[in-house]
Amino acid sequence: MASALPVEAVNALVATLDALAATDNTIRSNAEASLNDEWIAQRPDMLLVGLAEQTKGNAQDHMRSFAVVLLRRIAFKPAPGYPEESEKTIYDILNDIARKNVHDLLLASFAEEQVVGVRHKVCDAIAEIARHGLYSSYKWPDLLQALFSCSKSPEAAHRESAYRVFAAVPTLIGSQHADILKGAFQAGLEDQSQEVRLAALRAYCAFLLEAGSNTRSALSALLPACLNVLPPLSTTHDSETLATALTSLIELAETHPKMFKNYFTMIVQFGLSVIKDKEHEDVARQAAMELLITFCEGAPGMCRKEDSYASNLVVECLAFLTDVGIEDDDAQQEWNETEDLDADESDANNIVGEQALDRLARKLGGKTVLPPAFAYLPNMISSTNWRQRHAALMAISAIAEGCEKIMKAELSRVLDMVLPLLRDPHPRVRWAACNAVGQMSTDFANTMQAKFHERVLSGLVPVLQAPEPRVQAHAAAALVNFCEECDNATLEPYLDGILERLLALLQSPKKYVQEQAVTTIATVADAAEAKFVKYYDAIMPLLINVLKAPDAGKEYRLLRGKAMECATLIALAVGKERFAPSAQELIQVLGSIQQSVVEADDPQASYLIPAWGRICRVMGKEFLPYLGAVMPPLLEAAKLKPDFAVLQDDEEKEKYAAEDGWEFIGVQGQQIGIKTTVLEEKCTAVEMLVCYAAELKENFQPYVGPILNDIVVPSLKFYFHDGVRSAAAKCIPRLLDSIKLAGGDVKSVWDTVAQKITDIIKAEPAAEMVAEFFSAWNESVEVVGAAAISAEQLAAFITASESQIQDYGKRTEARVEAAHSGDVDIEEDDDVMMEMEDDEAMLAEMSKAFHMTFKTINTAFLPHWERLLPYIGTFLNHPEQSSRQWGVGCIDDLIEFCGPESLRYSSTFLVPLGKGVTDPAPEVRQASTYGVGAAAQFGGEAYADFCAAALPALFQCIQIAGARDDENIYATENACAAIAKILRFNSSKVQNLDQTVVAWIQTLPIICDDEEAPYAYSFLSELIEQNHPAVTSQVPVVFKAIVEGLEAAILTDKVKERVVGATKQLMSTTPDASALVSSLTVEQQQMMQKLFA
């Protein structure tokens, strides 16, 4: 075939290709310059046609391969001479003749190429052009017919190539009738050639991922033929090919797991057989494990109903967990001496097993996972084989979060299994025991720290002195997890022992041990707070010396960064006064380090940003002189844009190391990478802006305009990182406050940001993020006040809220439907529980936003708020507790801030509010009793009948079994306060008033709810001052309620003063007052003596 190009152009191109493939750097660099400057920039048509000709006609295999790869990469580069926003590629600007030549040459090569590797690259190029053509103006009319013809070729290689393209661009065949597709896929799946069957399987799965429900349903009949591709691959132990096939099924199962329902038993049995078969390479066994685990995440109900699923899969996960390390002294020494602690984060079987067990537990829960797990774990814990003990500990770490509810009840027994292994003779078992303690400290937070601190710390702290550095470091890391959730009173007795050992670790020859020790000291200081003062003089100078030391090389920069973090967290813990003598020295050394940071990958930069923020929090406005030096790098970091990489094949990924923060996902045959470390740095920077604005207030005003316009507003839609968006939302009210305090025009700024907030609330799909923006509205309204809020803003806010209420309703309906169908067990499925928690948080923040808006503008909010009344009415009678609670909360605000005006909506809420007082859910009872109290206090005479009628239910609420248990106490105390408010403010319709007062006193004390206690104790003081018979008839009851209320220390100073005065009056008129005092505990007597002195 004659070339479409002049001979001299062909020769020049061939010479360029040869030079590009040269090993000599100079020759190759010159060739690259020629390619870019002479070919791509000046004659792209000729270049791509020439590359297509070389793909078809060059005699050398490697040059044909090189030419087609180059064609693919160049074709979709940005077109020279076109603006970036046009998104024009080189292929888009080819003339029609050149493009047709490329198409024809590639199809000819596709039909004729005999070398498998080259033909596959031709397929990839065809697929890429076809994919691009789907979204461009040019078409390739001959392609589809050529591919279907090829799929029927007598040559297996041609048939395989056709399905390869279909797999890469499944939408290419989307317009074909289902019967045509069914015939094509069936022929491929039943082909005599294994390579064709595999390609057809990949194409079939890829197509179903893109297909509509009707087409997918029509093609689902081919699933048995698809699954039949697998057994021959397993029989011959072709592990790589089997793993490839399973990967395609995994992708389909992730999206459409229920397609496999009729064949699930067969899939489970096959998957388990592959997992158990140790003649298979790990890649196949792990792929089989991944396929089965994928089903539990997409269709947990289907998995629970399959008897062989969970019990067998848990056992295989445990077996994978035992596949750790080799029995070799050199290997153990290497494990202990390595500096690469991330070496364990690999695709080793034990890591895969651990992750699989975690995912199983999170989706199926303790009821399903714990019985098979604990059928083996006790024996594994006591095994003489260290791998068994190690595996058992890692299994406990893995399942703790998903099985938290059941395991918490048995936590003491679980610790009986784990804690002795902190003294195990094998270092890797001790390491795993530390891992389990750390994980459990997080998963059973508060319970571990409150109930088992002595057992845990007495076992863990000595491990800091282990002979192996890796065990030392992991014990210190576990201590971080424990201390993060520990209060300072609990931690105080252990501080000496902990810090003595951590200071010793700072002398370790292993840098990673030093780094972990510094991190742990920082966490201990953060938890200990003021109790850390006694250790300040021993530790702060050491940290400053680390920071002052000459730069000993890049490998020590992370240690210095952690020292910055530790020193500034200690400063926060001990407070301004204690930190003051060290402040200037630390500030100077941090400033010096900031000047020395010049490399983009220097980790010290990311530690400096929050370090300065902590110092500002300690020093307050005394930090102002340093702000000029701190702000420029901070603003630069806050403006960072994400680093992207779009790769055509996996080979290029080697240039983008995971340790440098690169993460990749596959999108339409390409690898899209983003550098996550940049996102984290940007997030930290925006968070620090919140800190500076909050601490420096009006003094921060000069920075507000640029920050708001250039950073905060754009960051509200920074969809690459939720943390950035959250921090930007938190920044808004702080910046508005800075403007207001500085006497600026807060209204004009609010006009801009209010629209941004409501626009995002209206469209945002993630409940977790919606909560952040409702919070921004709430806090901003509190700052700007009624005068700045317009009717248009209120209308937009309600429209946005309505959109979120509708979305929430759809999610709750979907959950109820899934629960009824057996697809999910709401109480056992971690993901569903997290979704519900996100929804509850969103509703809570929405309620706070309504509350603040009502509080700020009162009845002016009603014309807009009443648009939500139909939803509120529905939610008041909703089966889901969080919905009822939200509905009642809305009514509470209506009554509290609109008083008698609220009664016009009573047909919607009065009956549900009354019923809510005895609702099964304590959260609903609390909200309802508060609402009744609000009606009494703010509703006036119009609510008198309702209040009187509510009294029996309020007393019933207080008398339920376990009324003062942790989960019920706030509902109980709100009911007590509500009765007080009725008796104090709205008692005109109450029958037997004096008897009711007597009964109310017997519902005291209030010792938890600091908002409601003042109402109750003010009313009690009033009754004492009046010498009310209800008081004088039961003085011991009254006295006990007063003592317990004062002991709880939740009364405001004003109310406490009144209570003390009333009590003195009561005691002065009580004949046996000394007997009452003597009945108190020693601590209570001391408290009363102090108050009454």
mmCIF file of C-alpha atoms in Angstrom, residues 486-698:
data_model
loop_
_atom_site.group_PDB
_atom_site.id
_atom_site.type_symbol
_atom_site.label_atom_id
_atom_site.label_comp_id
_atom_site.label_asym_id
_atom_site.label_seq_id
_atom_site.Cartn_x
_atom_site.Cartn_y
_atom_site.Cartn_z
ATOM 1 C CA CYS A 486 -9.026 9.398 77.804
ATOM 2 C CA ASP A 487 -9.839 12.197 80.261
ATOM 3 C CA ASN A 488 -7.046 13.812 82.236
ATOM 4 C CA ALA A 489 -8.237 12.565 85.631
ATOM 5 C CA THR A 490 -8.061 8.949 84.457
ATOM 6 C CA LEU A 491 -4.669 9.450 82.838
ATOM 7 C CA GLU A 492 -2.978 11.377 85.657
ATOM 8 C CA PRO A 493 -1.848 8.436 87.830
ATOM 9 C CA TYR A 494 -0.025 6.884 84.881
ATOM 10 C CA LEU A 495 1.735 9.973 83.528
ATOM 11 C CA ASP A 496 5.034 9.432 85.342
ATOM 12 C CA GLY A 497 5.492 5.917 84.026
ATOM 13 C CA ILE A 498 4.354 6.788 80.508
ATOM 14 C CA LEU A 499 6.514 9.863 80.070
ATOM 15 C CA GLU A 500 9.598 8.306 81.663
ATOM 16 C CA ARG A 501 9.506 5.573 79.045
ATOM 17 C CA LEU A 502 8.636 7.892 76.158
ATOM 18 C CA LEU A 503 11.559 10.156 77.009
ATOM 19 C CA ALA A 504 13.812 7.102 76.920
ATOM 20 C CA LEU A 505 12.508 6.286 73.438
ATOM 21 C CA LEU A 506 13.656 9.716 72.246
ATOM 22 C CA GLN A 507 17.201 8.336 72.608
ATOM 23 C CA SER A 508 16.472 5.373 70.309
ATOM 24 C CA PRO A 509 18.856 4.903 67.373
ATOM 25 C CA LYS A 510 15.792 4.284 65.195
ATOM 26 C CA LYS A 511 14.423 7.509 63.774
ATOM 27 C CA TYR A 512 10.904 6.071 63.405
ATOM 28 C CA VAL A 513 10.877 5.245 67.135
ATOM 29 C CA GLN A 514 11.853 8.826 67.956
ATOM 30 C CA GLU A 515 9.127 10.138 65.646
ATOM 31 C CA GLN A 516 6.481 7.935 67.243
ATOM 32 C CA ALA A 517 7.633 8.857 70.751
ATOM 33 C CA VAL A 518 7.269 12.555 69.943
ATOM 34 C CA THR A 519 3.792 11.977 68.498
ATOM 35 C CA THR A 520 2.730 10.023 71.561
ATOM 36 C CA ILE A 521 4.064 12.680 73.950
ATOM 37 C CA ALA A 522 1.999 15.231 72.006
ATOM 38 C CA THR A 523 -1.138 13.113 72.367
ATOM 39 C CA VAL A 524 -0.518 12.515 76.078
ATOM 40 C CA ALA A 525 -0.084 16.273 76.582
ATOM 41 C CA ASP A 526 -3.289 16.974 74.674
ATOM 42 C CA ALA A 527 -5.184 14.498 76.864
ATOM 43 C CA ALA A 528 -3.538 15.499 80.165
ATOM 44 C CA GLU A 529 -4.148 19.230 79.591
ATOM 45 C CA ALA A 530 -3.146 21.274 82.663
ATOM 46 C CA LYS A 531 -1.931 18.155 84.464
ATOM 47 C CA PHE A 532 0.986 18.108 82.017
ATOM 48 C CA VAL A 533 2.499 21.213 83.650
ATOM 49 C CA LYS A 534 4.815 19.214 85.947
ATOM 50 C CA TYR A 535 6.523 17.632 82.916
ATOM 51 C CA TYR A 536 6.865 20.853 80.942
ATOM 52 C CA ASP A 537 10.383 21.746 82.069
ATOM 53 C CA ALA A 538 11.710 18.293 81.236
ATOM 54 C CA ILE A 539 10.196 18.005 77.776
ATOM 55 C CA MET A 540 9.853 21.433 76.144
ATOM 56 C CA PRO A 541 13.628 22.166 76.116
ATOM 57 C CA LEU A 542 14.280 18.772 74.484
ATOM 58 C CA LEU A 543 11.828 19.563 71.703
ATOM 59 C CA ILE A 544 13.245 23.036 71.136
ATOM 60 C CA ASN A 545 16.724 21.505 70.931
ATOM 61 C CA VAL A 546 15.487 19.078 68.271
ATOM 62 C CA LEU A 547 14.155 22.053 66.317
ATOM 63 C CA LYS A 548 17.339 24.075 66.789
ATOM 64 C CA ALA A 549 19.653 21.265 65.679
ATOM 65 C CA PRO A 550 21.352 21.823 62.293
ATOM 66 C CA ASP A 551 19.556 20.234 59.344
ATOM 67 C CA ALA A 552 21.036 16.724 59.319
ATOM 68 C CA GLY A 553 19.373 15.771 56.056
ATOM 69 C CA LYS A 554 15.953 15.150 54.571
ATOM 70 C CA GLU A 555 15.386 12.027 56.624
ATOM 71 C CA TYR A 556 15.243 14.105 59.836
ATOM 72 C CA ARG A 557 12.719 16.654 58.604
ATOM 73 C CA LEU A 558 9.725 14.549 59.574
ATOM 74 C CA LEU A 559 11.082 14.244 63.125
ATOM 75 C CA ARG A 560 11.386 18.020 63.318
ATOM 76 C CA GLY A 561 7.862 18.404 62.004
ATOM 77 C CA LYS A 562 6.565 16.092 64.731
ATOM 78 C CA ALA A 563 8.591 18.053 67.293
ATOM 79 C CA MET A 564 6.795 21.233 66.161
ATOM 80 C CA GLU A 565 3.470 19.483 66.584
ATOM 81 C CA CYS A 566 4.417 18.170 70.025
ATOM 82 C CA ALA A 567 5.804 21.465 71.335
ATOM 83 C CA THR A 568 2.753 23.453 70.265
ATOM 84 C CA LEU A 569 0.280 20.859 71.590
ATOM 85 C CA ILE A 570 2.115 20.993 74.916
ATOM 86 C CA ALA A 571 1.797 24.791 74.828
ATOM 87 C CA LEU A 572 -1.954 24.421 74.372
ATOM 88 C CA ALA A 573 -2.129 21.894 77.200
ATOM 89 C CA VAL A 574 -0.289 23.972 79.804
ATOM 90 C CA GLY A 575 -1.720 27.334 78.830
ATOM 91 C CA LYS A 576 -0.474 30.831 78.138
ATOM 92 C CA GLU A 577 1.102 31.600 81.490
ATOM 93 C CA ARG A 578 3.256 28.472 81.665
ATOM 94 C CA PHE A 579 4.194 28.664 77.984
ATOM 95 C CA ALA A 580 5.203 32.341 78.134
ATOM 96 C CA PRO A 581 8.899 31.827 79.110
ATOM 97 C CA SER A 582 9.429 29.531 76.100
ATOM 98 C CA ALA A 583 7.215 31.390 73.647
ATOM 99 C CA GLN A 584 9.795 33.706 72.083
ATOM 100 C CA GLU A 585 12.399 30.976 71.711
ATOM 101 C CA LEU A 586 9.936 28.604 70.033
ATOM 102 C CA ILE A 587 8.570 31.335 67.773
ATOM 103 C CA GLN A 588 12.077 32.299 66.666
ATOM 104 C CA VAL A 589 13.111 28.746 65.877
ATOM 105 C CA LEU A 590 9.880 28.106 63.939
ATOM 106 C CA GLY A 591 10.443 31.324 62.006
ATOM 107 C CA SER A 592 13.958 30.202 61.176
ATOM 108 C CA ILE A 593 12.720 26.820 59.955
ATOM 109 C CA GLN A 594 10.035 28.533 57.867
ATOM 110 C CA GLN A 595 12.728 30.544 56.110
ATOM 111 C CA SER A 596 14.706 27.373 55.395
ATOM 112 C CA VAL A 597 11.832 25.486 53.772
ATOM 113 C CA VAL A 598 12.375 25.821 50.032
ATOM 114 C CA GLU A 599 11.584 22.367 48.629
ATOM 115 C CA ALA A 600 8.001 21.529 47.708
ATOM 116 C CA ASP A 601 8.165 18.091 49.335
ATOM 117 C CA ASP A 602 9.619 19.270 52.659
ATOM 118 C CA PRO A 603 7.239 17.824 55.308
ATOM 119 C CA GLN A 604 8.140 20.617 57.739
ATOM 120 C CA ALA A 605 5.942 23.019 55.740
ATOM 121 C CA SER A 606 2.776 21.047 56.486
ATOM 122 C CA TYR A 607 3.644 20.911 60.204
ATOM 123 C CA LEU A 608 4.445 24.626 60.417
ATOM 124 C CA ILE A 609 0.958 25.692 59.359
ATOM 125 C CA PRO A 610 -0.947 24.110 62.285
ATOM 126 C CA ALA A 611 1.930 24.823 64.690
ATOM 127 C CA TRP A 612 1.549 28.574 64.156
ATOM 128 C CA GLY A 613 -2.199 28.188 64.609
ATOM 129 C CA ARG A 614 -1.769 26.503 67.987
ATOM 130 C CA ILE A 615 0.597 29.215 69.174
ATOM 131 C CA CYS A 616 -2.006 31.791 68.156
ATOM 132 C CA ARG A 617 -4.645 29.925 70.181
ATOM 133 C CA VAL A 618 -2.374 30.028 73.239
ATOM 134 C CA MET A 619 -1.245 33.659 72.877
ATOM 135 C CA GLY A 620 -4.444 35.192 71.552
ATOM 136 C CA LYS A 621 -4.018 38.774 70.406
ATOM 137 C CA GLU A 622 -0.408 38.796 71.564
ATOM 138 C CA PHE A 623 0.290 36.766 68.437
ATOM 139 C CA LEU A 624 -0.541 39.730 66.186
ATOM 140 C CA PRO A 625 3.087 40.907 65.707
ATOM 141 C CA TYR A 626 3.932 37.590 64.040
ATOM 142 C CA LEU A 627 0.924 37.445 61.753
ATOM 143 C CA GLY A 628 2.659 39.257 58.890
ATOM 144 C CA ALA A 629 5.292 36.521 58.660
ATOM 145 C CA VAL A 630 2.865 33.660 59.107
ATOM 146 C CA MET A 631 0.122 34.632 56.660
ATOM 147 C CA PRO A 632 1.905 34.589 53.254
ATOM 148 C CA PRO A 633 2.793 30.847 53.280
ATOM 149 C CA LEU A 634 -0.552 30.079 54.880
ATOM 150 C CA LEU A 635 -2.498 31.891 52.149
ATOM 151 C CA GLU A 636 -0.356 30.211 49.511
ATOM 152 C CA ALA A 637 -1.176 26.797 50.964
ATOM 153 C CA ALA A 638 -4.881 27.640 51.210
ATOM 154 C CA LYS A 639 -4.901 28.499 47.490
ATOM 155 C CA LEU A 640 -3.270 25.218 46.423
ATOM 156 C CA LYS A 641 -4.885 23.482 43.484
ATOM 157 C CA PRO A 642 -4.974 19.713 43.098
ATOM 158 C CA ASP A 643 -2.227 17.980 41.148
ATOM 159 C CA PHE A 644 -3.693 15.690 38.488
ATOM 160 C CA ALA A 645 -2.213 13.097 36.198
ATOM 161 C CA VAL A 646 -4.094 11.403 33.377
ATOM 162 C CA LEU A 647 -2.288 8.261 32.277
ATOM 163 C CA GLN A 648 -2.980 6.148 29.245
ATOM 164 C CA ASP A 649 -1.646 2.913 30.712
ATOM 165 C CA ASP A 650 -0.515 1.374 33.990
ATOM 166 C CA GLU A 651 3.147 1.538 33.030
ATOM 167 C CA GLU A 652 3.238 5.316 33.518
ATOM 168 C CA LYS A 653 2.035 4.944 37.122
ATOM 169 C CA GLU A 654 5.545 3.985 38.170
ATOM 170 C CA LYS A 655 6.499 7.668 37.910
ATOM 171 C CA TYR A 656 3.900 8.588 40.533
ATOM 172 C CA ALA A 657 4.804 6.943 43.836
ATOM 173 C CA ALA A 658 2.134 6.223 46.430
ATOM 174 C CA GLU A 659 4.482 7.424 49.161
ATOM 175 C CA ASP A 660 4.452 10.836 47.468
ATOM 176 C CA GLY A 661 0.707 11.002 47.975
ATOM 177 C CA TRP A 662 -0.535 9.852 44.566
ATOM 178 C CA GLU A 663 -3.751 7.857 44.347
ATOM 179 C CA PHE A 664 -5.269 6.512 41.120
ATOM 180 C CA ILE A 665 -8.639 5.311 39.906
ATOM 181 C CA GLY A 666 -9.586 3.838 36.554
ATOM 182 C CA VAL A 667 -11.991 5.897 34.456
ATOM 183 C CA GLN A 668 -13.005 4.757 30.966
ATOM 184 C CA GLY A 669 -9.768 2.946 30.297
ATOM 185 C CA GLN A 670 -7.561 5.689 31.683
ATOM 186 C CA GLN A 671 -5.841 6.101 35.031
ATOM 187 C CA ILE A 672 -6.757 9.372 36.741
ATOM 188 C CA GLY A 673 -4.370 10.310 39.552
ATOM 189 C CA ILE A 674 -4.591 12.981 42.220
ATOM 190 C CA LYS A 675 -1.940 13.965 44.740
ATOM 191 C CA THR A 676 -3.723 13.719 48.063
ATOM 192 C CA THR A 677 -0.931 15.283 50.110
ATOM 193 C CA VAL A 678 -1.641 18.595 48.386
ATOM 194 C CA LEU A 679 -5.293 18.319 49.391
ATOM 195 C CA GLU A 680 -4.403 17.649 53.029
ATOM 196 C CA GLU A 681 -2.094 20.658 53.118
ATOM 197 C CA LYS A 682 -4.799 22.883 51.647
ATOM 198 C CA CYS A 683 -7.322 21.558 54.176
ATOM 199 C CA THR A 684 -5.024 22.278 57.114
ATOM 200 C CA ALA A 685 -4.385 25.789 55.815
ATOM 201 C CA VAL A 686 -8.095 26.631 55.518
ATOM 202 C CA GLU A 687 -8.685 25.193 59.001
ATOM 203 C CA MET A 688 -6.022 27.541 60.328
ATOM 204 C CA LEU A 689 -7.806 30.500 58.776
ATOM 205 C CA VAL A 690 -10.788 29.570 60.957
ATOM 206 C CA CYS A 691 -8.464 29.545 63.961
ATOM 207 C CA TYR A 692 -6.916 32.950 63.246
ATOM 208 C CA ALA A 693 -10.249 34.610 62.560
ATOM 209 C CA ALA A 694 -11.731 33.163 65.768
ATOM 210 C CA GLU A 695 -8.778 34.125 67.967
ATOM 211 C CA LEU A 696 -7.861 37.510 66.515
ATOM 212 C CA LYS A 697 -11.406 38.719 65.794
ATOM 213 C CA GLU A 698 -11.496 42.352 64.592
#
